[in-house]
Amino acid sequence: MAMKLAQHLQAGDVITLEGDLGAGKTTFVKGLAKGLGIGRTVSSPTFTIMKEYTDGRLPLYHMDVYRIENSDEDLGFDEFFDGDGVTVVEWAHYIEDQLPEERLDIFIRYIQDNARSLIFRPKGKRYIKLCKEFFTDDGISD
């Protein structure tokens, strides 16, 4: 699913991922990276906060803000939110006040080993359009 979503992404897109530990957030990012043509191995940036992957169709900025203690800290996230690539933020609720108003929020819930429930919440016209195209063009829904 993430690989197919990547085909609809453009520079400046912001995706947030929420879900329990082990729900599949980083696995989803791996699929996005593959769909963007990124050849490098994607791993969780839990201890580094952000990893950049620039060898695909668009750069991918993968953030994990689980360990941020103060959301008021200016860590320069806004330069990536308006940047030349796709920004994905795991545990985004920790920096809610720094996120752009327009974005795609995805909630992942673990069902069983190879099954997850995903809820897409588009915020803003760009992401409503993206979701309509994605769910229609890829045969995801009827």
Tab-separated table of C-alpha atoms in Angstrom:
chain	number	residue	atom	x	y	z
A	1	MET	CA	0.000	0.000	0.000
A	2	ALA	CA	2.791	2.433	0.902
A	3	MET	CA	4.620	1.707	-2.359
A	4	LYS	CA	1.489	2.634	-4.309
A	5	LEU	CA	0.912	5.752	-2.210
A	6	ALA	CA	4.453	6.900	-3.048
A	7	GLN	CA	3.466	7.148	-6.717
A	8	HIS	CA	1.034	9.943	-5.804
A	9	LEU	CA	3.422	11.964	-3.654
A	10	GLN	CA	5.070	15.217	-4.641
A	11	ALA	CA	7.660	17.604	-3.238
A	12	GLY	CA	6.518	19.260	-0.029
A	13	ASP	CA	4.123	16.492	1.015
A	14	VAL	CA	3.939	15.754	4.740
A	15	ILE	CA	2.682	12.453	6.150
A	16	THR	CA	2.298	11.715	9.841
A	17	LEU	CA	2.216	8.182	11.206
A	18	GLU	CA	0.672	7.214	14.517
A	19	GLY	CA	0.367	3.784	16.084
A	20	ASP	CA	1.555	1.706	18.997
A	21	LEU	CA	5.116	0.402	19.194
A	22	GLY	CA	5.439	-2.382	16.640
A	23	ALA	CA	2.347	-1.337	14.683
A	24	GLY	CA	4.326	-0.980	11.463
A	25	LYS	CA	5.154	2.716	11.133
A	26	THR	CA	8.746	2.170	10.018
A	27	THR	CA	7.673	-0.705	7.766
A	28	PHE	CA	5.236	1.709	6.098
A	29	VAL	CA	8.095	4.186	5.551
A	30	LYS	CA	10.164	1.388	3.994
A	31	GLY	CA	7.338	0.850	1.498
A	32	LEU	CA	7.185	4.575	0.719
A	33	ALA	CA	10.946	4.607	0.163
A	34	LYS	CA	10.760	1.659	-2.201
A	35	GLY	CA	7.904	3.321	-4.088
A	36	LEU	CA	9.993	6.491	-4.414
A	37	GLY	CA	12.846	4.448	-5.888
A	38	ILE	CA	15.125	4.763	-2.876
A	39	GLY	CA	17.673	1.968	-2.853
A	40	ARG	CA	19.192	2.488	0.578
A	41	THR	CA	18.037	0.458	3.559
A	42	VAL	CA	15.518	2.406	5.639
A	43	SER	CA	15.720	2.093	9.408
A	44	SER	CA	14.037	3.829	12.307
A	45	PRO	CA	15.563	7.196	13.223
A	46	THR	CA	14.497	6.785	16.872
A	47	PHE	CA	17.847	7.861	18.315
A	48	THR	CA	18.847	10.337	15.587
A	49	ILE	CA	15.393	11.955	15.193
A	50	MET	CA	15.762	12.206	11.397
A	51	LYS	CA	17.258	10.314	8.481
A	52	GLU	CA	17.487	11.606	4.924
A	53	TYR	CA	17.258	9.434	1.824
A	54	THR	CA	18.043	11.360	-1.352
A	55	ASP	CA	18.602	8.704	-4.014
A	56	GLY	CA	14.981	8.366	-5.208
A	57	ARG	CA	12.472	10.235	-7.358
A	58	LEU	CA	12.030	12.641	-4.419
A	59	PRO	CA	14.082	13.008	-1.245
A	60	LEU	CA	12.532	11.299	1.778
A	61	TYR	CA	12.912	12.857	5.214
A	62	HIS	CA	12.006	10.281	7.862
A	63	MET	CA	11.517	11.639	11.377
A	64	ASP	CA	10.807	9.816	14.613
A	65	VAL	CA	9.983	12.333	17.336
A	66	TYR	CA	9.158	9.792	20.054
A	67	ARG	CA	12.083	10.947	22.199
A	68	ILE	CA	11.512	14.703	21.935
A	69	GLU	CA	10.895	16.013	25.416
A	70	ASN	CA	9.927	19.611	24.637
A	71	SER	CA	7.798	20.322	21.569
A	72	ASP	CA	8.575	24.031	21.955
A	73	GLU	CA	12.186	23.398	20.947
A	74	ASP	CA	12.906	24.744	17.469
A	75	LEU	CA	14.543	21.791	15.776
A	76	GLY	CA	14.168	23.193	12.256
A	77	PHE	CA	11.398	20.840	11.163
A	78	ASP	CA	9.647	23.574	9.165
A	79	GLU	CA	12.451	23.638	6.580
A	80	PHE	CA	11.589	20.031	5.732
A	81	PHE	CA	7.819	20.548	5.812
A	82	ASP	CA	8.143	23.098	2.999
A	83	GLY	CA	11.043	21.365	1.329
A	84	ASP	CA	11.915	19.579	-1.866
A	85	GLY	CA	10.965	16.112	-0.700
A	86	VAL	CA	8.440	14.038	1.202
A	87	THR	CA	8.526	14.313	4.991
A	88	VAL	CA	7.214	11.465	7.140
A	89	VAL	CA	6.881	11.974	10.899
A	90	GLU	CA	6.397	9.042	13.267
A	91	TRP	CA	4.777	9.862	16.644
A	92	ALA	CA	3.779	13.253	15.223
A	93	HIS	CA	1.456	14.093	18.115
A	94	TYR	CA	4.589	14.959	20.127
A	95	ILE	CA	5.181	17.978	17.866
A	96	GLU	CA	1.558	18.729	16.912
A	97	ASP	CA	2.098	22.480	17.314
A	98	GLN	CA	4.956	22.429	14.777
A	99	LEU	CA	3.185	20.417	12.081
A	100	PRO	CA	1.765	22.108	8.999
A	101	GLU	CA	-2.027	22.387	9.021
A	102	GLU	CA	-2.226	20.636	5.656
A	103	ARG	CA	-0.932	17.080	5.763
A	104	LEU	CA	-1.928	13.432	5.563
A	105	ASP	CA	-2.351	11.733	8.933
A	106	ILE	CA	-2.211	7.928	8.875
A	107	PHE	CA	-3.117	5.814	11.888
A	108	ILE	CA	-1.819	2.235	11.930
A	109	ARG	CA	-3.252	-0.418	14.206
A	110	TYR	CA	-1.798	-3.893	14.659
A	111	ILE	CA	-4.362	-6.634	13.969
A	112	GLN	CA	-2.149	-9.737	13.722
A	113	ASP	CA	1.253	-10.709	12.299
A	114	ASN	CA	0.564	-9.785	8.674
A	115	ALA	CA	-2.504	-7.597	9.111
A	116	ARG	CA	-2.867	-3.932	9.965
A	117	SER	CA	-5.730	-1.465	9.977
A	118	LEU	CA	-4.911	1.907	8.405
A	119	ILE	CA	-6.980	5.058	8.715
A	120	PHE	CA	-6.152	7.938	6.367
A	121	ARG	CA	-7.122	11.450	7.513
A	122	PRO	CA	-6.369	14.060	4.867
A	123	LYS	CA	-6.078	17.635	6.093
A	124	GLY	CA	-6.365	20.217	3.341
A	125	LYS	CA	-7.332	20.199	-0.342
A	126	ARG	CA	-4.042	18.707	-1.562
A	127	TYR	CA	-4.402	15.655	0.669
A	128	ILE	CA	-8.122	15.177	0.040
A	129	LYS	CA	-7.289	15.087	-3.681
A	130	LEU	CA	-4.344	12.758	-3.069
A	131	CYS	CA	-6.536	10.300	-1.132
A	132	LYS	CA	-9.283	10.382	-3.775
A	133	GLU	CA	-6.749	9.631	-6.512
A	134	PHE	CA	-4.999	6.965	-4.468
A	135	PHE	CA	-8.098	5.068	-3.418
A	136	THR	CA	-9.667	5.321	-6.883
A	137	ASP	CA	-6.689	4.821	-9.218
A	138	ASP	CA	-5.135	1.937	-7.342
A	139	GLY	CA	-8.293	-0.077	-6.913
A	140	ILE	CA	-7.958	0.091	-3.141
A	141	SER	CA	-11.681	0.700	-2.658
A	142	ASP	CA	-14.460	-0.883	-4.687
